[in-house]
Amino acid sequence: EGISIYPNPTNSILNIKNAENSSIEVFNILGQTIITKTNIAVEEQLNVASFPQGTYLVKITNGSIVKTEKFIVSK
């Protein structure tokens, strides 16, 4: 699919690499939406330094492809 997130776990920047322009949504473990971005770059960086330590989900939508990945914010 050509979609990846790194580093995982992270404490500051989460890199998202995808095949082409996509949209992303970041959720906390309770399912609350934290970030929504559309038309992101092929290589996007999210600053998660202000996020509390814990587990989060990022949903990447690229046309008809939807991929959800878990990432951890560690301090």
mmCIF file with all atom_site columns, C-alpha atoms in Angstrom:
data_model
loop_
_atom_site.group_PDB
_atom_site.id
_atom_site.type_symbol
_atom_site.label_atom_id
_atom_site.label_alt_id
_atom_site.label_comp_id
_atom_site.label_asym_id
_atom_site.label_entity_id
_atom_site.label_seq_id
_atom_site.pdbx_PDB_ins_code
_atom_site.Cartn_x
_atom_site.Cartn_y
_atom_site.Cartn_z
_atom_site.occupancy
_atom_site.B_iso_or_equiv
_atom_site.pdbx_formal_charge
_atom_site.auth_seq_id
_atom_site.auth_comp_id
_atom_site.auth_asym_id
_atom_site.auth_atom_id
_atom_site.pdbx_PDB_model_num
ATOM 1  C CA . GLU A 1 1  ? 0.000   0.000  0.000  1.00 0.00 ? 1  GLU A CA 1
ATOM 2  C CA . GLY A 1 2  ? 3.005   2.285  0.398  1.00 0.00 ? 2  GLY A CA 1
ATOM 3  C CA . ILE A 1 3  ? 1.790   3.773  3.704  1.00 0.00 ? 3  ILE A CA 1
ATOM 4  C CA . SER A 1 4  ? 4.034   3.849  6.778  1.00 0.00 ? 4  SER A CA 1
ATOM 5  C CA . ILE A 1 5  ? 4.387   5.709  10.074 1.00 0.00 ? 5  ILE A CA 1
ATOM 6  C CA . TYR A 1 6  ? 7.595   6.107  12.060 1.00 0.00 ? 6  TYR A CA 1
ATOM 7  C CA . PRO A 1 7  ? 9.194   6.255  14.573 1.00 0.00 ? 7  PRO A CA 1
ATOM 8  C CA . ASN A 1 8  ? 6.942   4.231  16.814 1.00 0.00 ? 8  ASN A CA 1
ATOM 9  C CA . PRO A 1 9  ? 7.010   4.870  19.735 1.00 0.00 ? 9  PRO A CA 1
ATOM 10 C CA . THR A 1 10 ? 7.717   8.595  19.467 1.00 0.00 ? 10 THR A CA 1
ATOM 11 C CA . ASN A 1 11 ? 7.943   11.520 21.854 1.00 0.00 ? 11 ASN A CA 1
ATOM 12 C CA . SER A 1 12 ? 7.895   14.460 19.440 1.00 0.00 ? 12 SER A CA 1
ATOM 13 C CA . ILE A 1 13 ? 7.433   13.957 15.677 1.00 0.00 ? 13 ILE A CA 1
ATOM 14 C CA . LEU A 1 14 ? 5.424   11.241 13.914 1.00 0.00 ? 14 LEU A CA 1
ATOM 15 C CA . ASN A 1 15 ? 6.333   10.859 10.241 1.00 0.00 ? 15 ASN A CA 1
ATOM 16 C CA . ILE A 1 16 ? 3.646   9.641  7.853  1.00 0.00 ? 16 ILE A CA 1
ATOM 17 C CA . LYS A 1 17 ? 4.672   8.441  4.410  1.00 0.00 ? 17 LYS A CA 1
ATOM 18 C CA . ASN A 1 18 ? 2.024   7.539  1.860  1.00 0.00 ? 18 ASN A CA 1
ATOM 19 C CA . ALA A 1 19 ? 1.814   6.834  -1.852 1.00 0.00 ? 19 ALA A CA 1
ATOM 20 C CA . GLU A 1 20 ? 0.087   10.111 -2.755 1.00 0.00 ? 20 GLU A CA 1
ATOM 21 C CA . ASN A 1 21 ? -1.942  12.923 -1.196 1.00 0.00 ? 21 ASN A CA 1
ATOM 22 C CA . SER A 1 22 ? -4.238  11.589 1.518  1.00 0.00 ? 22 SER A CA 1
ATOM 23 C CA . SER A 1 23 ? -6.219  12.640 4.553  1.00 0.00 ? 23 SER A CA 1
ATOM 24 C CA . ILE A 1 24 ? -5.512  11.648 8.128  1.00 0.00 ? 24 ILE A CA 1
ATOM 25 C CA . GLU A 1 25 ? -7.378  11.505 11.404 1.00 0.00 ? 25 GLU A CA 1
ATOM 26 C CA . VAL A 1 26 ? -5.723  10.935 14.779 1.00 0.00 ? 26 VAL A CA 1
ATOM 27 C CA . PHE A 1 27 ? -7.766  9.439  17.624 1.00 0.00 ? 27 PHE A CA 1
ATOM 28 C CA . ASN A 1 28 ? -6.990  8.810  21.273 1.00 0.00 ? 28 ASN A CA 1
ATOM 29 C CA . ILE A 1 29 ? -7.719  5.389  22.747 1.00 0.00 ? 29 ILE A CA 1
ATOM 30 C CA . LEU A 1 30 ? -11.223 6.586  23.776 1.00 0.00 ? 30 LEU A CA 1
ATOM 31 C CA . GLY A 1 31 ? -12.063 7.234  20.104 1.00 0.00 ? 31 GLY A CA 1
ATOM 32 C CA . GLN A 1 32 ? -11.999 11.024 20.412 1.00 0.00 ? 32 GLN A CA 1
ATOM 33 C CA . THR A 1 33 ? -10.691 12.832 17.325 1.00 0.00 ? 33 THR A CA 1
ATOM 34 C CA . ILE A 1 34 ? -7.532  14.808 18.105 1.00 0.00 ? 34 ILE A CA 1
ATOM 35 C CA . ILE A 1 35 ? -6.389  15.910 14.616 1.00 0.00 ? 35 ILE A CA 1
ATOM 36 C CA . THR A 1 36 ? -8.002  15.943 11.180 1.00 0.00 ? 36 THR A CA 1
ATOM 37 C CA . LYS A 1 37 ? -5.965  16.951 8.128  1.00 0.00 ? 37 LYS A CA 1
ATOM 38 C CA . THR A 1 38 ? -6.884  16.740 4.456  1.00 0.00 ? 38 THR A CA 1
ATOM 39 C CA . ASN A 1 39 ? -4.670  16.852 1.379  1.00 0.00 ? 39 ASN A CA 1
ATOM 40 C CA . ILE A 1 40 ? -1.546  16.005 3.352  1.00 0.00 ? 40 ILE A CA 1
ATOM 41 C CA . ALA A 1 41 ? 1.816   15.835 1.647  1.00 0.00 ? 41 ALA A CA 1
ATOM 42 C CA . VAL A 1 42 ? 3.325   12.538 0.525  1.00 0.00 ? 42 VAL A CA 1
ATOM 43 C CA . GLU A 1 43 ? 5.628   12.847 3.536  1.00 0.00 ? 43 GLU A CA 1
ATOM 44 C CA . GLU A 1 44 ? 3.829   14.536 6.439  1.00 0.00 ? 44 GLU A CA 1
ATOM 45 C CA . GLN A 1 45 ? 5.128   15.272 9.932  1.00 0.00 ? 45 GLN A CA 1
ATOM 46 C CA . LEU A 1 46 ? 2.824   15.528 12.941 1.00 0.00 ? 46 LEU A CA 1
ATOM 47 C CA . ASN A 1 47 ? 4.073   17.194 16.111 1.00 0.00 ? 47 ASN A CA 1
ATOM 48 C CA . VAL A 1 48 ? 2.798   15.003 18.948 1.00 0.00 ? 48 VAL A CA 1
ATOM 49 C CA . ALA A 1 49 ? 5.063   16.453 21.668 1.00 0.00 ? 49 ALA A CA 1
ATOM 50 C CA . SER A 1 50 ? 2.056   18.009 23.449 1.00 0.00 ? 50 SER A CA 1
ATOM 51 C CA . PHE A 1 51 ? 0.095   14.724 23.478 1.00 0.00 ? 51 PHE A CA 1
ATOM 52 C CA . PRO A 1 52 ? -0.138  12.981 26.850 1.00 0.00 ? 52 PRO A CA 1
ATOM 53 C CA . GLN A 1 53 ? 1.751   9.698  27.040 1.00 0.00 ? 53 GLN A CA 1
ATOM 54 C CA . GLY A 1 54 ? -0.371  6.861  25.695 1.00 0.00 ? 54 GLY A CA 1
ATOM 55 C CA . THR A 1 55 ? -1.651  4.921  22.704 1.00 0.00 ? 55 THR A CA 1
ATOM 56 C CA . TYR A 1 56 ? -3.204  6.632  19.673 1.00 0.00 ? 56 TYR A CA 1
ATOM 57 C CA . LEU A 1 57 ? -4.611  5.615  16.296 1.00 0.00 ? 57 LEU A CA 1
ATOM 58 C CA . VAL A 1 58 ? -3.979  7.316  12.971 1.00 0.00 ? 58 VAL A CA 1
ATOM 59 C CA . LYS A 1 59 ? -6.414  6.615  10.125 1.00 0.00 ? 59 LYS A CA 1
ATOM 60 C CA . ILE A 1 60 ? -4.956  7.328  6.696  1.00 0.00 ? 60 ILE A CA 1
ATOM 61 C CA . THR A 1 61 ? -7.384  7.545  3.767  1.00 0.00 ? 61 THR A CA 1
ATOM 62 C CA . ASN A 1 62 ? -5.890  7.416  0.288  1.00 0.00 ? 62 ASN A CA 1
ATOM 63 C CA . GLY A 1 63 ? -8.673  7.209  -2.285 1.00 0.00 ? 63 GLY A CA 1
ATOM 64 C CA . SER A 1 64 ? -10.416 3.890  -1.625 1.00 0.00 ? 64 SER A CA 1
ATOM 65 C CA . ILE A 1 65 ? -7.594  2.641  0.637  1.00 0.00 ? 65 ILE A CA 1
ATOM 66 C CA . VAL A 1 66 ? -8.107  3.144  4.374  1.00 0.00 ? 66 VAL A CA 1
ATOM 67 C CA . LYS A 1 67 ? -5.364  2.092  6.772  1.00 0.00 ? 67 LYS A CA 1
ATOM 68 C CA . THR A 1 68 ? -5.406  2.461  10.549 1.00 0.00 ? 68 THR A CA 1
ATOM 69 C CA . GLU A 1 69 ? -2.167  2.267  12.498 1.00 0.00 ? 69 GLU A CA 1
ATOM 70 C CA . LYS A 1 70 ? -1.511  2.344  16.238 1.00 0.00 ? 70 LYS A CA 1
ATOM 71 C CA . PHE A 1 71 ? 1.286   4.528  17.594 1.00 0.00 ? 71 PHE A CA 1
ATOM 72 C CA . ILE A 1 72 ? 2.581   5.230  21.071 1.00 0.00 ? 72 ILE A CA 1
ATOM 73 C CA . VAL A 1 73 ? 3.599   8.574  22.548 1.00 0.00 ? 73 VAL A CA 1
ATOM 74 C CA . SER A 1 74 ? 6.240   8.038  25.210 1.00 0.00 ? 74 SER A CA 1
ATOM 75 C CA . LYS A 1 75 ? 7.808   10.678 27.417 1.00 0.00 ? 75 LYS A CA 1
#
